[in-house]
Coordinates of C-alpha atoms in Angstrom, one line a residue:
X1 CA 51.3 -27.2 -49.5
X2 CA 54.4 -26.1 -51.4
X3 CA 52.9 -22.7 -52.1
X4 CA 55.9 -20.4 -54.1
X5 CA 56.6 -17.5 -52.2
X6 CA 56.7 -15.4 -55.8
X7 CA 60.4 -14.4 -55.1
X8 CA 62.2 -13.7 -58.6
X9 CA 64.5 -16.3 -60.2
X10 CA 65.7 -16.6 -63.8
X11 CA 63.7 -18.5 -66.3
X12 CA 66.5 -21.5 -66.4
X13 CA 67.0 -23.0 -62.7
X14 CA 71.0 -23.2 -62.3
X15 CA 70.6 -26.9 -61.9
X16 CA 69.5 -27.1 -65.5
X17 CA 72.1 -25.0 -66.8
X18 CA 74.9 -27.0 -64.9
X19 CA 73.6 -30.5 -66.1
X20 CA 73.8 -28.6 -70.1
X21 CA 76.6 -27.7 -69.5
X22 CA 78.2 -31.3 -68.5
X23 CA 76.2 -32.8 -71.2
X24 CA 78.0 -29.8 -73.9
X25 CA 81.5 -31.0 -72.3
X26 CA 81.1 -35.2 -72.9
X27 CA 79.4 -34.0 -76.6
X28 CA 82.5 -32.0 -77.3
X29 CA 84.9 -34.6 -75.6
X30 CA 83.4 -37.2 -77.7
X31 CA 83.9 -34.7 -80.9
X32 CA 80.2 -34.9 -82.2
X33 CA 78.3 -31.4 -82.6
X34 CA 74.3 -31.6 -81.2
X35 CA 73.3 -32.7 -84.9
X36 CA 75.7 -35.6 -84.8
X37 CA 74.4 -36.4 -81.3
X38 CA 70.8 -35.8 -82.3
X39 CA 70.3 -39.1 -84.0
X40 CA 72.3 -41.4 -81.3
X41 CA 70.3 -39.9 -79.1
X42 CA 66.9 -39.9 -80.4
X43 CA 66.1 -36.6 -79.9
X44 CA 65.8 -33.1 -82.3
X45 CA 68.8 -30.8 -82.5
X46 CA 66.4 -28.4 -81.3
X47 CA 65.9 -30.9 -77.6
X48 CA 69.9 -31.3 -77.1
X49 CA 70.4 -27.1 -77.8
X50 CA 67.7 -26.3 -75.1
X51 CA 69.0 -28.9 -73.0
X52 CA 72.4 -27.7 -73.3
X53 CA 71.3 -24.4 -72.6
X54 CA 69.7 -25.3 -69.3
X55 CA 65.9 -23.8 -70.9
X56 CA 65.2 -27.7 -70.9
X57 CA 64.1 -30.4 -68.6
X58 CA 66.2 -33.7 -69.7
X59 CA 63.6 -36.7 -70.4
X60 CA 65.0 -40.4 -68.2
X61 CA 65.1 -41.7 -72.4
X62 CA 67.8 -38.6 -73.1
X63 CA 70.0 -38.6 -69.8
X64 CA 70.2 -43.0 -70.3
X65 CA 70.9 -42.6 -74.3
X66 CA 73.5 -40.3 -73.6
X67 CA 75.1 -41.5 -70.7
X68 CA 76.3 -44.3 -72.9
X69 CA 76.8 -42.9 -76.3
X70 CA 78.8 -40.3 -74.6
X71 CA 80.6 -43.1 -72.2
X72 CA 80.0 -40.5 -69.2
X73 CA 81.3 -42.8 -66.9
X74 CA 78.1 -42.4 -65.0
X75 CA 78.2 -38.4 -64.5
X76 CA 75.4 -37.4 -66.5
X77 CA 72.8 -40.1 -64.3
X78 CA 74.3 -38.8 -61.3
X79 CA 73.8 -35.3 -62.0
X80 CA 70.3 -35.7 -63.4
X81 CA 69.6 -36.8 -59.6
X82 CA 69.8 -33.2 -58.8
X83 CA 67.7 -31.6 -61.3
X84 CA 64.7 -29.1 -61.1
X85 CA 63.3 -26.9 -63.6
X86 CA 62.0 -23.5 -62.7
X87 CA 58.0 -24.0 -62.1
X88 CA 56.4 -20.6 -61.0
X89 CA 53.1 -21.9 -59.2
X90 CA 55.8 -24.0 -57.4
X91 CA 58.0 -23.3 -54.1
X92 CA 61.4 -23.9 -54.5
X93 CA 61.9 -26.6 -52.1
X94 CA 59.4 -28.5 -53.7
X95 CA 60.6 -28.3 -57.0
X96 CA 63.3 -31.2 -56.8
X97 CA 60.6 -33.6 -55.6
X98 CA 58.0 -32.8 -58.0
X99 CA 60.1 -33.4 -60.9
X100 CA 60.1 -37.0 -59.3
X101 CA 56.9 -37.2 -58.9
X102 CA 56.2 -36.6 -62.2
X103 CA 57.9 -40.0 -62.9
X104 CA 57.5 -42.3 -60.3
X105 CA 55.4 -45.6 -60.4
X106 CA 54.7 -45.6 -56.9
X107 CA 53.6 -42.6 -54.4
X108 CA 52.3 -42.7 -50.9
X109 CA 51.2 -39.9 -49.0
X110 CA 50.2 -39.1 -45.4
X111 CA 49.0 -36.2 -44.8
X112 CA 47.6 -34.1 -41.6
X113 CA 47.4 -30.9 -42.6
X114 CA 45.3 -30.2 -45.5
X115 CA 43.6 -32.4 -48.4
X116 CA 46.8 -33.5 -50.5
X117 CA 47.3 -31.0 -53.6
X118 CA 46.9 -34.1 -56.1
X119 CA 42.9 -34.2 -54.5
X120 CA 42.3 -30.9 -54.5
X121 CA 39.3 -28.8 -55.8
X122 CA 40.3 -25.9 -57.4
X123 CA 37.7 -23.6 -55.1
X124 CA 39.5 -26.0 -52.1
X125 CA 43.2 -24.8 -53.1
X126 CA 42.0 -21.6 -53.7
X127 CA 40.7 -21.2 -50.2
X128 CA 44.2 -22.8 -49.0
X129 CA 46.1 -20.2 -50.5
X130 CA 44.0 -17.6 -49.0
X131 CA 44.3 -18.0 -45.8
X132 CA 48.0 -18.0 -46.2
X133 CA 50.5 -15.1 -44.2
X134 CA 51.8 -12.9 -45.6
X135 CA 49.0 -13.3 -47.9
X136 CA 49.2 -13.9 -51.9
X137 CA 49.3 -11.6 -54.8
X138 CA 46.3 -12.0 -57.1
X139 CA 49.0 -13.1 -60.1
X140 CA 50.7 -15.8 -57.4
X141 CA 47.3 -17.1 -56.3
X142 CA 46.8 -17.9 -60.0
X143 CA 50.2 -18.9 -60.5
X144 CA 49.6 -21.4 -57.5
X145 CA 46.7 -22.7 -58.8
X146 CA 47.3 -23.4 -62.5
X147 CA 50.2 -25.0 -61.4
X148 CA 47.9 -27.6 -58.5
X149 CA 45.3 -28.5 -61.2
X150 CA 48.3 -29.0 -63.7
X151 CA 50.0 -31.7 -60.9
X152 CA 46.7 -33.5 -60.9
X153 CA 46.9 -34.5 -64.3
X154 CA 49.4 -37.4 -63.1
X155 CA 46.3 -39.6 -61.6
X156 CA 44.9 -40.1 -64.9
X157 CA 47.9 -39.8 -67.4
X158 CA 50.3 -42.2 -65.0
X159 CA 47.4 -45.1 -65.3
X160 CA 50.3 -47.9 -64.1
X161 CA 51.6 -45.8 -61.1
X162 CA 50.1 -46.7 -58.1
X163 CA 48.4 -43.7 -55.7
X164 CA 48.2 -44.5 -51.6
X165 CA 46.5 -41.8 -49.7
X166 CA 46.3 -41.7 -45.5
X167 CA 44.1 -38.7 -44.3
X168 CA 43.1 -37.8 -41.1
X169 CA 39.6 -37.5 -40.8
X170 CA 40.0 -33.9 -39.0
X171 CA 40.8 -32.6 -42.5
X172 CA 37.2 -33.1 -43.6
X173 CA 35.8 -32.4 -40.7
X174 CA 37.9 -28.5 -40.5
X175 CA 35.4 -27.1 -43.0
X176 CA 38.1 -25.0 -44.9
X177 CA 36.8 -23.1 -47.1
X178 CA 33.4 -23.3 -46.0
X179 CA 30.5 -26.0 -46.0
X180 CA 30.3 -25.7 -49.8
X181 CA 33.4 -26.2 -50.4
X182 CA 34.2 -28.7 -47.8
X183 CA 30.9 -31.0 -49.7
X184 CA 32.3 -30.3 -53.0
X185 CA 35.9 -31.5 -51.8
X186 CA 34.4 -34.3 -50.5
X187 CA 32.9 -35.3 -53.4
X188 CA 35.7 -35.0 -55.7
X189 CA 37.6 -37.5 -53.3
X190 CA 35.1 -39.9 -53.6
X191 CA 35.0 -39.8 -57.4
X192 CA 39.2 -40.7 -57.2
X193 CA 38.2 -43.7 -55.4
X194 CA 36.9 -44.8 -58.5
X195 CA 40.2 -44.8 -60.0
X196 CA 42.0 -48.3 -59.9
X197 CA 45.4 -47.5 -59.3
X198 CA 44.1 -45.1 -56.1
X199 CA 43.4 -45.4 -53.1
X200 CA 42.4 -43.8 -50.1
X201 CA 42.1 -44.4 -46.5
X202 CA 41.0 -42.4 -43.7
X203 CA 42.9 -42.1 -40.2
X204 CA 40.0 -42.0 -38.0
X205 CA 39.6 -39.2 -35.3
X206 CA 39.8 -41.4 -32.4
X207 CA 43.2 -43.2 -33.2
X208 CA 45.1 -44.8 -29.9
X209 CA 48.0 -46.6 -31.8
X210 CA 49.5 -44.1 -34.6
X211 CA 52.5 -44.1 -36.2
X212 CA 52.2 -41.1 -37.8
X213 CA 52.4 -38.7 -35.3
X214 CA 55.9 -37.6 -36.3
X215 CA 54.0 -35.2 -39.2
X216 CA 53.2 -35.4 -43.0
X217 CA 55.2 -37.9 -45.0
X218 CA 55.2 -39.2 -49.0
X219 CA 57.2 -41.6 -50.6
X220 CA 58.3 -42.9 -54.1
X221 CA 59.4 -45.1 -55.7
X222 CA 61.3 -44.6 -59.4
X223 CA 61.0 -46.8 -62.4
X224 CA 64.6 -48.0 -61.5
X225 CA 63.2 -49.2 -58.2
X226 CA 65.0 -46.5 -56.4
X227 CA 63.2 -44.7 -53.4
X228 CA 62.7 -41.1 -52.2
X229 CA 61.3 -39.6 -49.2
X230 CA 59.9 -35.9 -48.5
X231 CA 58.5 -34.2 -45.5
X232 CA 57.5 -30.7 -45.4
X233 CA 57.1 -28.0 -42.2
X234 CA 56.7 -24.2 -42.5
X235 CA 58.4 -22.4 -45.0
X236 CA 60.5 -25.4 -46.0
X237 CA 60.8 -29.1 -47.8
X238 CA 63.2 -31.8 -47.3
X239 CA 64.3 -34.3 -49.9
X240 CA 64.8 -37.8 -48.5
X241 CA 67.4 -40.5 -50.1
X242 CA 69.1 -42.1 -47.5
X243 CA 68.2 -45.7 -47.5
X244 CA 68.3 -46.4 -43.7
X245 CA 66.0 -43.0 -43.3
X246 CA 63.4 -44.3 -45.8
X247 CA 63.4 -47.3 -44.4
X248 CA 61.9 -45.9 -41.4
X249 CA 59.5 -44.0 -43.5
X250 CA 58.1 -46.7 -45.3
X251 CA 57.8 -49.1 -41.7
X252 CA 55.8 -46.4 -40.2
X253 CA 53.4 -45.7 -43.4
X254 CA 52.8 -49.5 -43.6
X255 CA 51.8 -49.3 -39.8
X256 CA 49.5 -46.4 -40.8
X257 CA 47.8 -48.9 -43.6
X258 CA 46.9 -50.9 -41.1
X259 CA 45.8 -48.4 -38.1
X260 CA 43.7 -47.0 -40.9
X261 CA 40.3 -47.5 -41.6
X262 CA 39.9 -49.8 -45.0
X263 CA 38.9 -48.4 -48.0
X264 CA 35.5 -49.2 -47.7
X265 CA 35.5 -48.3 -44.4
X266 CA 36.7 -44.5 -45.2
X267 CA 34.4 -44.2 -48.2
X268 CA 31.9 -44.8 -46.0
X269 CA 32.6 -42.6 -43.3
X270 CA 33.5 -39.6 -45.8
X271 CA 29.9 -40.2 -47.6
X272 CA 28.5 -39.8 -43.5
X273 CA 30.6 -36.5 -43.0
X274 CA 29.3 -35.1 -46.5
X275 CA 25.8 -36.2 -45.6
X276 CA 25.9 -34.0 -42.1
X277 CA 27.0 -30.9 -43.5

């Protein structure tokens, strides 16, 4: 779920701060102040100060343009690989991966848990963080949630990214949240289907043959064709990038594709769960 546990951190992530502070040394190396750079670039002043100054996440367009107008000898790209910016409604761990997300053109997800956050209702979440121990302040429950609904912008502003969803059927048929709230959820997951670069298949209860029994799982994939993995447990997130690691990732998720039921197959059975609550 990636809930933030609310512990305190400063507004700029030290990630960000170290990658300014490589980009400042290559601009002063290469004698230009952020003005001069600004136009080489393609970017204000104002964009290289605050990335400078860590308050900034750098933009792929940015870390590429500079990289060679500042012949970085391939620093700044590899760097960027390890940036996060400081996202309240966020947990830590999750941070890195999100920032990925945000630009990847390919994202699978399996999930056993809960509803994935990118198809959640807000009164769904809501119940989600709720039930969590040691429960939520009222100001991190919001926090939480303005920061879900904000992630779900990406299924309708990424139009040429492509969305694969596995759920298990038992996450419907939980009730979290209530009856209401399980119908309403429903319903909003049936409405994504409608989007065309979505999908969603449902594991069905009764499985024999699955090869997802190791836990939740997503994958991406960049827009340099590079791939990430990232599985989550309690209390903590791990960032996949070995190749031989997601490799194995991406063998067992296409075995789930086919153990699954097919999309017309899972919207039918979800429209049979809503109908019988």
């Amino acid at each position: 779920m990636a809930a933030s546990t609310g512990s305190s951190e400063p507004e700029s992530a030290d990630s960000l701060k170290s990658f300014g502070a490589v980009v400042k040394v290559f601009r002063e190396r290469s004698g230009l102040t952020q003005e001069e750079l600004s136009p080489l670039v393609q970017f204000s002043p104002q964009t290289v100060a605050s990335i400078e100054q860590g308050r900034r996440l750098a933009p792929p367009e940015f870390i590429d343009r500079a990289e060679v107008v500042l012949d970085a000898f391939g620093v700044l790209q590899a760097a960027a690989e390890h940036l996060t910016r400081r996202r309240p409604g966020l947990a830590a761990w999750f941070r890195q991966w999100a920032a990925l997300e945000e630009r990847a053109i390919t994202l699978y997800t399996y999930e056993c848990r809960m509803v994935p956050g990118l198809l959640q209702t807000e009164a769904y979440a809501r119940s989600l963080f709720h039930s969590l121990v040691p429960p939520l302040s009222d100001s991190q429950v919001k926090a939480q949630l303005n920061e879900r609904m904000k992630r779900q912008r990406l299924l309708r502003q990424r139009p040429n990214t492509t969305f694969s969803f596995i759920l298990e059927e038992a996450l419907f048929l939980r009730r979290t949240g209530g009856v209401d709230i399980t119908r309403e959820l429903i319903g909003h997951v049936l409405k994504c289907t409608h989007l065309r670069n979505l999908e969603i298949q449902v594991m069905p209860l009764v499985q024999e043959n699955h090869a997802g029994l190791g836990g939740p799982m997503q994958l991406l994939e960049t827009s340099k064709n590079q791939w990430f993995g990232y599985s989550e447990g309690q209390r903590t997130g791990h960032l996949i990038s070995d190749v031989k690691e997601i490799s194995v990732l991406q063998k067992r998720y296409a075995r789930m594709r086919s153990q699954a039921l097919t999309l017309e197959e899972s919207t039918d059975l979800l429209e049979r769960i809503r109908g019988a609550l």
